[in-house]
Amino acid sequence: MERLSRSGTQSDTDEVELGDHTATIHLDMTSGSGSSTDFNPFSGNKDDTAFDVNDAPTFFSKYGDFHTIDWQRDLARDRLRHKMIKHKKVDFPLGLLQSGWDAGAGWICVLFVGIAAGATAGIIDIGARWMSDLKTGICADRFWLDREHCCWSSNDTFFKDDDCKAWTKWPWMLNDYNSQSFAFFLVEWIFYIGWAVAMSTLAVLFVKIFAPYACGSGIPEIKCILSGFVIRGYLGKWTFIIKSVGLILSSASGLSLGKEGPMVHLACCIGNIFSYLFPKYGMNEAKKREILSASAAAGVSVAFGAPIGGVLFSLEEASYYFPLKTMWRSFFCALVAGIILRFVNPFGSDQTSLFHVDYMMKWTFIELVPFALLGLFGGILGSLFIFANIRWSKFRKNNKILGSNPIYEVMIITLITASTAFFNPFTRISAASMIQQLFDKCEGQVDDDVLCDSNRLFTLYGQLFWALLFKFIITIFTFGIKVPCGLFVPSIAMGAISGRLMGITVSQIFESVQATPGHSDYFTCQLGKDCVMPGLYAMVGAAAVLGGVTRMTVSLVVIMFELTGSLEFIVPTMVATMFSKWIGDGISKMGIYEAHIELNGYPFLDSKGEYPYSTVASQVMRPSINRQPPVDEMNVMSDFREMKNELSVITEDGMTLGDLESLLRQTDFNGFPVVISQNTMHLVGFVTRRDIFLALHTARKTQPYVVTNSTAYFSDNVPDSVPGGAAPLRLRKILDLAPMTVTDQTPMETVIDMFRKLGLRQVLVTRNGKVLGIITKKDILQFMRNENST
Amino acid sequence: MERLSRSGTQSDTDEVELGDHTATIHLDMTSGSGSSTDFNPFSGNKDDTAFDVNDAPTFFSKYGDFHTIDWQRDLARDRLRHKMIKHKKVDFPLGLLQSGWDAGAGWICVLFVGIAAGATAGIIDIGARWMSDLKTGICADRFWLDREHCCWSSNDTFFKDDDCKAWTKWPWMLNDYNSQSFAFFLVEWIFYIGWAVAMSTLAVLFVKIFAPYACGSGIPEIKCILSGFVIRGYLGKWTFIIKSVGLILSSASGLSLGKEGPMVHLACCIGNIFSYLFPKYGMNEAKKREILSASAAAGVSVAFGAPIGGVLFSLEEASYYFPLKTMWRSFFCALVAGIILRFVNPFGSDQTSLFHVDYMMKWTFIELVPFALLGLFGGILGSLFIFANIRWSKFRKNNKILGSNPIYEVMIITLITASTAFFNPFTRISAASMIQQLFDKCEGQVDDDVLCDSNRLFTLYGQLFWALLFKFIITIFTFGIKVPCGLFVPSIAMGAISGRLMGITVSQIFESVQATPGHSDYFTCQLGKDCVMPGLYAMVGAAAVLGGVTRMTVSLVVIMFELTGSLEFIVPTMVATMFSKWIGDGISKMGIYEAHIELNGYPFLDSKGEYPYSTVASQVMRPSINRQPPVDEMNVMSDFREMKNELSVITEDGMTLGDLESLLRQTDFNGFPVVISQNTMHLVGFVTRRDIFLALHTARKTQPYVVTNSTAYFSDNVPDSVPGGAAPLRLRKILDLAPMTVTDQTPMETVIDMFRKLGLRQVLVTRNGKVLGIITKKDILQFMRNENST
C-alpha cells in the first residue's frame, strides 16, 4: 500500500513505483542489464526522455516502462489501420495482397510461435536431461548421450535402478572403486554436489550479468503484462536466450524447481519477438497481447503436453483480454507447439505428455472420501507454502546481506539441496522421474521396487515422509532465488508423495478390513487392480497440492487429464481440486502468483474476484472529498468550489501557451480534463500530458508567431489571428473527445467492472455534467487493497 | 430490419417486436399456450399490466416478457443482498447457517441440475431407442426391451445385420411371411411409415397443444436468454415435460433430426426450474443466468458425453456473461450430469460418449491434404445448408398455408422421410447407428459389410452418395418444423458420409499408387491399419460439416475429441475445422443459430464479432441528428436547441405531478433522463417509466395533499410545504444517480463494447455535460444490421 501512495495524483499516471521490485532486480544487479532500460522510479518526469525523440520512434515507444496501456485507444488505433487496409483492398493486386497478408498475419505469427516454442522446449528438455545426468556420470562411448539413450545405444539390458555398463559413473573415472564401498559413495556424493553447485552458479551468473529478468518463474509478470502492464525487456531476446540456457543449467543442478513456469515465459518471449515481424501486432500493445495469450497457451502445451489445458490456462489464469478469436488461435498455437515437440521427441518415447500413464484407473465411490481428504490436505499444504514462501521473500527483500548476494544464496541453497537430497532414493533422482515412479502402478517386477514391496513398508513410509518434508522446506527457500525456476513440478512432487502415502495407508486399511471375516463382502474390488491403486492417489494428491498452491481449477483438471491421458481419472481429480480450492480460499484468497504480484506491487487488477463494496466513485476519486472538512450535504456545491482548486484542468479556450507550460511544469499528472470554463467545469474532453508537450514543443519550433502569449484553443471556435499579434494555437486534434465518465454516485463495483472489462486507464467523475475528479487504475488498486485489508 | 423500426424511440425500450416470431408460434398455435403468456406485440403500453400489481409480485416479474435485463442493476441488487447476509453472519447460529447456505447454494443448485439432467438424458435415450426400434418390430417375450437388449436377453447370437429370433418383426405378427418375399417387404415398409407418421404427429400435437415453445432446437433462444433476454415460459416446466416426451417421439419417428440441441434446452429448463428453489438465483435474472450457463454445459455433456466440451460450448457459443467462477461450477455440473448418465447407462455399454471409437488413429502428414479438402467441402456444404434452410424458413413464415398448418407439414415431411429412407441401408437405420458404422474401421468380419467390401465399391459409392443427398435435402426441410429437433446429429451424419466417401477415394488412390512399381517406397504405412482409415475420414468429415453449419471452433474440436476418446485425432479434426470455418466465414459470417436469431429478430448482441465502423455515438443516438436539416458545424449549438425538443426529459425540480402524468401519457418511452433544466440540459440522473408511474400512483392514493399541482422534486432541495397548499412530492429515491454516459464523439465500437461487456440497456449521450440523446440496445442492434447490410 505504501508503495502506491506517492503524490496525491489526479492524473492518469498509473505506473506504479516498483521500488521494491527494482530493488530486487535492478539495484542488486547493477553490473549490467542488457535487456532492460535503467528505470529510476523516483524521477518524477520519466516522460521527458520521450519528448525529445521525434514522431516515428515514439510511435513504437508509446508507453513508458512500467506503464499501463490504454486498451480502448490501442484497439481504436487498430480499427483505423484496418479501415485503411480495407480501402486499399480495391487496388489490384498490391492492395489485395496486403489485405490478405493482414488477414493471415495473426495465424502466420502464431504458427511461427508454435513452431519455435515446440523446438525450444524440445532442445531444453534434451539439454536439461543430459546435463542433469552428468551429475552421476558420463556416456563412455558417446558423451553427448544422456543415461537412458546411452544405455539404449549400447544395447545393454537396462534396469530401472541399476545402470548399464556404457554409462560410466564418475567415481569409476578416477579409480576402480567397488560400487558398494564407502569411498565410491563419498566420491559420488562429492561429484553430485560439485556438479549441482557449478550448474546453479553458472545459471545465476548468466542471469545476473546478461538478463536480470530471466530469473524466477515469470508467470506473475506474464499475468501483469497480459493485463496491460508494460515491462520493457521482460520479453526480449536476451531474456529468452539467458532464460533458456539458465533453465537447462538450473534444472541440471537438481534444485527443487520446475521447467514449466519458465517455459510459459519463454513462449511469451517468442511471441513478443515474432510479433515484431508483424507491425499490426508489434506496434500495438493491445493487439500484441493477443499473440502473447496464444504464446502462453503454447508454453503450457509444451510444458505438459496439454494443448487444451494450455488454452484453458491462458484463459483462466494468464489472460485478461481474451476475445474468442484469440481462443481459437491459441488452440492452434498450442497444438502446433505440441506437434513440433512430439516431432523433436525429447523423451525418446512417442508421448508428449510429461507423465504418461497407460493403465486404466478404476476407483470405487467410497474412495472419494480419501480423495476429498487429499484435497483438504493439498489446500492446507498449499496455503502454508504460500505463506512461508511470501514471508521468506519479504525477508529477502528487506535484508541487506541476503538481497545483495543472490549468488551466494543460490550456492548455499544448491549445496544444501544436493548434499541432503543425495541420501534419499526419491529426492536423489530428478523430480520428474520420482513423479513418474509414484504415478506408476505396482505390477510386474516388484521385488526391486521399494514402492511396491509391502514387507518394507516402514522404510517406505519413512523415506516418503522425509522426502515430502525436505521438498516442502527446500522449495520454500528455492522459489524466488535468482535462477529460472518454476513451481509446477515441485508442487506436483509434493502432492504425489502425499498422495502415495495416503494411497498406501488406504490400501492397508482396506486390506485389514478385507481380512476381517464377514466384511469381505463389502469389497467387490481387487486391491491394486480395481481399487486402491496408490498410483491414482499420487495423481490426485498432485492435483490437490498444485491446486492449493496455484488455485487453478478447470485448467488444472484438464492439464492433469491430458498429462496422464486418462478420462476415468477426472472425477477423483475434480473432487480433490474442489476441496483443495475451498479450503485454500478459506485460509487465504490468494494463490502463489497473486501473492507474488502483490508482494512486488504490480498494478494487476484481478479479473476473477467479486467485490461487494459499499463505496461510490466520489469517495475514491482524486481530489478526494474526504480531505475537505466534513460538510453538510446541502452545502456540497460550496464545498465543490473549494475542491475544484485542487483538480488541475485546462479550459477549452482562454489559456495561453505560457499557462499551459507552467501547468506542465508545476504538476506531474499524465493528463488533464479539458473543461469549458473554470466556473462551470463542464467537461469537453481529455488531453494527455505527452500530447500537450509535443504539440507545444512542435509549435514553438515551427511556427514563429506562436509565442508565450498565444491563446490555446481546444474548441473549434478559433478567431482569426491579428496580423503581427500572437497567433492562436489550435489544439483540437490532440483532444480526446470521448473520455470515459461516470457520475459521482456510481458504485465502485461498476467502476471496477468498467476498468476490468474495458481496459481503462482512467475515468472522469462528473456530477450534473461538471467534472469533479478522476479515478485512475492506481486509485482503484489502492482502494481495493485498503478495502481488503480492513 | 423493418421489425425493429417501430416508433422512433429514445427510451430504454429494447424489447423487440417479435411479430414474426409470434406469428410462427402464437398466431398459428392459438388453440392454447399452457406455458406462455399471450403476448400482443402491437399493444404499445404492455407495461400497464405491471403497474396495477403491488410491490411484492413485481419483485418477481421485474422484467416484462421479451424484455432485456439490466445486468448492472441486477448484479447491484445481488451485492446488496450479499451485504445484508454478511451483516447477519454475526447472529449465531441462524445467521451463520444462512450465510453458509447462501455460499453453498450455487453448488447445491448445479449439483441438482446435473443429477436431473443426467437422469433426463438417460430416460430420453432409453425411451427413444425403444420407440425407435418399435418401427421394425417388438420383443416377443418382454415388450419393454429394445432390439439390442431383447436379443441379449434371449441369449441369441446377435448379428449386425440380421435379427435374433426373440425380436419379432411386424410382418411376422400378421402372417408367416418369408423374410425375402415382396409381401414381407411391403408390409414392413408400411409399418415403418405408419409408425413414423404416428410418432411425429403425436409429437407435433403435444407441442401444439401444451407447449408451443417446445419445438425446434432451442439453442438460438438459449443464446438470447443467456445474453439477457427474457422469454417467459421458454424454460418452464411445461416446456420441459412436453419437449422431453416430444423428443422421444420425434426421435422414434426417424425424422432427420438429433436429440442434442433439445437436450441443451431441456438442461436449461431444469436449471431454470431448480433456480426457483434458491431465491438468490430464481429472483435475480442476472444471477439466474449463471445457473443457466452451467445447465447448458450439462446439456452438451449428456448429449455427447463430453463434459469439457460442454463447458467450452457454454463458454464459446451459448454464454454471454461468464465469470470464471461460473466456469468451474459449469464444469462440476457437466461432470455430475455425465456421471449420472453413465450410471443410468442408456447405451448398455460403459461408454457415455455417443460414438465411442476404441481403435488407434494413425495418419500420415500427406493425408492432411484430403483432411483440408474435407474442411473446405464441409464449409461449403454447411453454408449451403444454412442458406437453403433460412430461405425455406422465411418462406414458411410468409406463406399462409404452410405457416398455419404445422401438423400437416410435419406429417408430409415424415411421410417423405420414412418412405424414402427405407430403401437405403444407411438411412434406414437410425442416424446414430449409421454414424457409428461409418466411424468404425474395417476389420474382422468384413464379408457381410458393404462398407468394407472392396468388390462392391460402386454399390457403396452409390448408396453413400444417395444417402448424403437425401440427408442434405430432407434436413433442410426438417430443421424448423414444429417438433423438438436438433441439428447436430444430422450434420454429423452428412459429414460422416462425405468423409467416408473421401476416405474410400483416397484409399483407392493410395492403393493404385502403391501398386505402381517403384512408387511403393513412398508409403511406409499399411492401408487401413496405419494410414487411410476411412473411419478417421468419416470423423474428420463430421467435424468439418458440423463446423460449417454451427461455426463452432474450439468446443467442436474438444467435443469430437471427447466423443471418440482419441487424442491422436485432434490434429486432423483441427485442420478440417479450420478450413471449414475459413471457407464458411468467407461465404457468410453467420452460423445456423445466428441466422435463426436474425430471422426471428431476437435482440442478440453477438459477443464475438469485431465491428470496424467509422461512426460515433451522436450518429446513432435518438433523437437523431440526421433528421435535422444539415447545418454548419459551427452552428451545432443552435441546431442542438431544435433537437432538444425531441428528447423527452424530466427536470430535476419544477415539473408538476400533472406534467409528469401527461408526459407518461403522451410518450411510451421506458425511461427519461432527469436534467437540471430544459435550458442547460445538464444530466442529473435517469428514471424509468415504471418507477415514476408507481411512485405517482402510490402518492395519489396515500397522500391526500399530493394533487395535480404538486411539484415533483428529484433533487434534495425540497422546500417546506405551505400548509393547505399542494404538498411537494419527493422522488429522489427513485432516481438512478449513476446512469451510464458517453460523449457524442465516442466511437460506436466503444459503445458496443460497453453494451456487450457491461450488459447495459441504454446509455445517455452527452456533450459538454449536456444530454443530447440516448442509445438503447435496440438502436445498437438496428445500427449493426444496417451497417452489415450496406
CSV table of C-alpha atoms in Angstrom, one decimal, chain A residues 376 379-384 387 551 581-590:
chain,number,residue,atom,x,y,z
A,376,LEU,CA,-8.1,-30.8,2.1
A,379,GLY,CA,-5.3,-26.9,0.2
A,380,ILE,CA,-3.7,-26.6,3.6
A,381,LEU,CA,-0.2,-27.5,2.4
A,382,GLY,CA,-0.5,-25.1,-0.5
A,383,SER,CA,-1.6,-22.2,1.7
A,384,LEU,CA,1.2,-23.0,4.2
A,387,PHE,CA,2.5,-18.1,3.5
A,551,ARG,CA,-5.6,-22.0,-7.1
A,581,LYS,CA,-9.7,-24.8,-3.6
A,582,TRP,CA,-12.3,-24.4,-1.0
A,583,ILE,CA,-10.1,-24.9,2.0
A,584,GLY,CA,-7.3,-22.9,0.3
A,585,ASP,CA,-9.6,-20.0,-0.4
A,586,GLY,CA,-10.9,-20.3,3.2
A,587,ILE,CA,-7.4,-19.8,4.5
A,588,SER,CA,-6.3,-17.1,2.1
A,589,LYS,CA,-7.8,-15.9,-1.2
A,590,MET,CA,-4.5,-15.5,-3.0
